[in-house]
Amino acid sequence: MSDSHPSIPSSSNPSSANPVELDPNSAVHDPPRSIAPTPQLSRRGLFIALATVCFVPLFGLTLYAVIFGKASEHDLPVEILIDRRPLLTVEGNSKLLDDVVVVTNEADFEIPNITMNLNGQYFLYQDKPLEVGETLVLRQAAFATKSSQFWVPGRYPITEITVTGKLPTGARGVKEVQF
């Protein structure tokens, strides 16, 4: 018996025996692509880029301060007092003596955007402008930190009060009082 079948032709042609030939230059033999970042700047270029990012804002702010001056150079014409005054209770039918901060506008113009702080930590923003000659009486307990912790009168002494407001020139006026 012969090893070959008459129905299956024997092929001596090597191209028909292996239809997929591997080319040694194909992408199968290429090493895998790296996805890691590669430096695009030289050391000198990176140094110049970082120096620019750091020093340009610093120079800009310095130039701004030289041109417009410090905010404390613009005095806000207000009088600030710490006092105890009778204030209406929540029900509105009686008055109780309470620790207050009194701010009086001594200017001949209204002062909008009034912001006050006690000891540099407890803040209060007055939405309504302070009219000419108007006196604003605020409970000390209304001042709060940025995390909404309220000032407790008598727990700590008030060492400074700062009041800021917008002047007619558009500059920010500041009045600091040390106690």
XYZ file of C-alpha atoms in Angstrom:
179
model
C 0.000 0.000 0.000
C 1.149 3.375 -0.723
C 1.252 6.200 1.744
C -0.425 8.668 -0.493
C -4.082 8.823 -1.149
C -5.262 9.324 -4.648
C -7.891 11.877 -3.515
C -5.407 14.099 -1.697
C -2.869 15.464 -4.042
C 0.613 15.734 -2.683
C 2.109 19.099 -2.976
C 5.676 19.695 -3.534
C 5.160 23.458 -3.844
C 6.307 25.112 -0.576
C 4.159 28.254 -1.084
C 0.956 26.295 -1.081
C 1.970 24.285 1.997
C 2.261 27.354 4.267
C -0.095 30.128 3.165
C 1.091 32.641 5.903
C 4.723 33.413 5.585
C 6.444 35.504 8.251
C 8.422 38.413 7.011
C 11.444 39.127 9.227
C 10.799 42.894 8.805
C 7.156 42.767 9.962
C 5.815 44.480 13.091
C 5.549 41.151 14.877
C 9.257 41.216 15.607
C 9.349 44.885 16.694
C 9.898 45.511 20.407
C 6.834 46.842 22.289
C 6.273 50.590 22.176
C 7.085 52.487 25.341
C 4.273 54.608 26.768
C 6.428 56.150 29.482
C 6.919 59.908 29.272
C 10.129 61.018 27.701
C 11.835 64.327 28.409
C 10.972 66.925 25.842
C 13.005 69.794 27.335
C 16.657 69.988 28.071
C 17.725 70.691 31.641
C 18.327 74.303 30.734
C 14.903 74.606 29.091
C 13.168 73.026 32.083
C 14.988 75.396 34.465
C 13.985 78.414 32.371
C 10.354 77.219 32.218
C 10.132 76.688 35.997
C 11.843 80.016 36.716
C 9.378 81.768 34.403
C 6.375 80.144 36.090
C 7.658 81.189 39.518
C 8.976 84.672 38.862
C 6.511 86.160 36.352
C 3.611 86.233 38.889
C 5.962 87.588 41.562
C 7.112 90.404 39.294
C 3.502 91.089 38.253
C 2.301 91.386 41.846
C 5.276 93.580 42.758
C 4.526 95.884 39.842
C 0.848 96.007 40.871
C 1.820 96.922 44.464
C 4.164 99.663 43.253
C 1.563 101.189 40.930
C -1.511 100.959 43.188
C 0.119 100.923 46.635
C -0.802 98.854 49.655
C -4.409 98.736 50.782
C -3.448 100.073 54.211
C -2.217 103.285 52.554
C -5.845 104.223 51.821
C -7.388 105.199 55.157
C -11.081 104.441 55.648
C -12.811 107.337 57.473
C -14.735 105.364 60.103
C -14.753 105.298 63.887
C -14.641 101.895 65.611
C -15.694 101.260 69.222
C -16.199 98.218 71.448
C -19.148 98.735 73.747
C -22.028 97.132 75.653
C -25.416 98.310 74.475
C -29.029 97.200 74.918
C -30.249 95.296 71.862
C -33.657 93.863 71.055
C -34.111 90.182 71.810
C -35.274 87.633 69.257
C -38.880 88.087 70.335
C -38.465 91.852 69.929
C -40.354 92.754 73.107
C -37.409 93.527 75.423
C -33.796 94.637 75.316
C -30.757 92.896 76.762
C -27.315 94.323 77.319
C -24.941 92.779 74.747
C -21.290 93.120 73.674
C -21.183 95.039 70.386
C -18.870 96.575 67.812
C -19.891 100.084 66.768
C -18.795 101.454 63.375
C -19.624 105.061 62.443
C -19.135 106.536 58.966
C -17.300 109.869 59.359
C -16.944 110.475 55.609
C -19.071 112.653 53.348
C -19.812 109.667 51.085
C -21.427 106.263 51.555
C -19.106 103.289 51.988
C -20.161 100.094 50.176
C -18.729 96.584 50.633
C -17.985 96.871 54.346
C -16.015 93.908 55.707
C -15.009 93.636 59.361
C -12.862 91.192 61.288
C -11.979 90.626 64.910
C -8.422 89.509 65.699
C -7.903 88.626 62.033
C -10.021 85.451 62.359
C -13.682 86.279 62.867
C -15.359 88.005 59.915
C -18.566 89.800 59.061
C -19.643 91.216 55.702
C -22.150 94.055 55.627
C -24.177 93.882 52.431
C -25.818 97.289 52.760
C -23.635 100.403 52.230
C -22.822 102.506 55.292
C -24.544 105.860 54.665
C -23.045 109.248 55.538
C -23.021 109.661 59.337
C -24.682 106.264 59.864
C -23.767 104.201 62.924
C -23.717 100.436 62.610
C -24.129 98.445 65.843
C -23.228 94.757 65.489
C -23.330 91.997 68.071
C -19.872 90.497 68.620
C -21.477 87.058 68.570
C -22.410 87.620 64.886
C -18.756 87.402 63.782
C -17.695 83.949 62.558
C -14.648 82.154 61.173
C -14.577 80.703 57.681
C -15.577 77.363 59.201
C -18.667 78.972 60.832
C -17.387 79.038 64.409
C -18.859 82.090 66.097
C -17.048 84.557 68.328
C -17.899 84.121 72.001
C -17.665 87.490 73.775
C -15.557 87.356 76.923
C -13.780 84.108 76.048
C -10.825 85.927 74.460
C -9.940 89.599 74.463
C -10.308 91.584 71.254
C -6.825 92.748 70.292
C -7.608 94.295 66.899
C -10.515 95.198 64.675
C -10.066 95.801 60.961
C -12.732 97.433 58.805
C -12.412 97.648 55.020
C -14.666 99.322 52.500
C -14.705 100.676 48.969
C -13.684 104.309 48.534
C -15.127 106.566 45.784
C -11.839 106.218 43.847
C -12.459 102.473 43.647
C -9.560 101.710 45.993
C -10.050 99.607 49.104
C -9.866 101.685 52.288
C -8.664 100.093 55.514
C -9.001 101.098 59.150
C -7.184 99.038 61.792
C -7.646 99.659 65.505
C -5.477 97.931 68.117
C -6.891 97.409 71.603
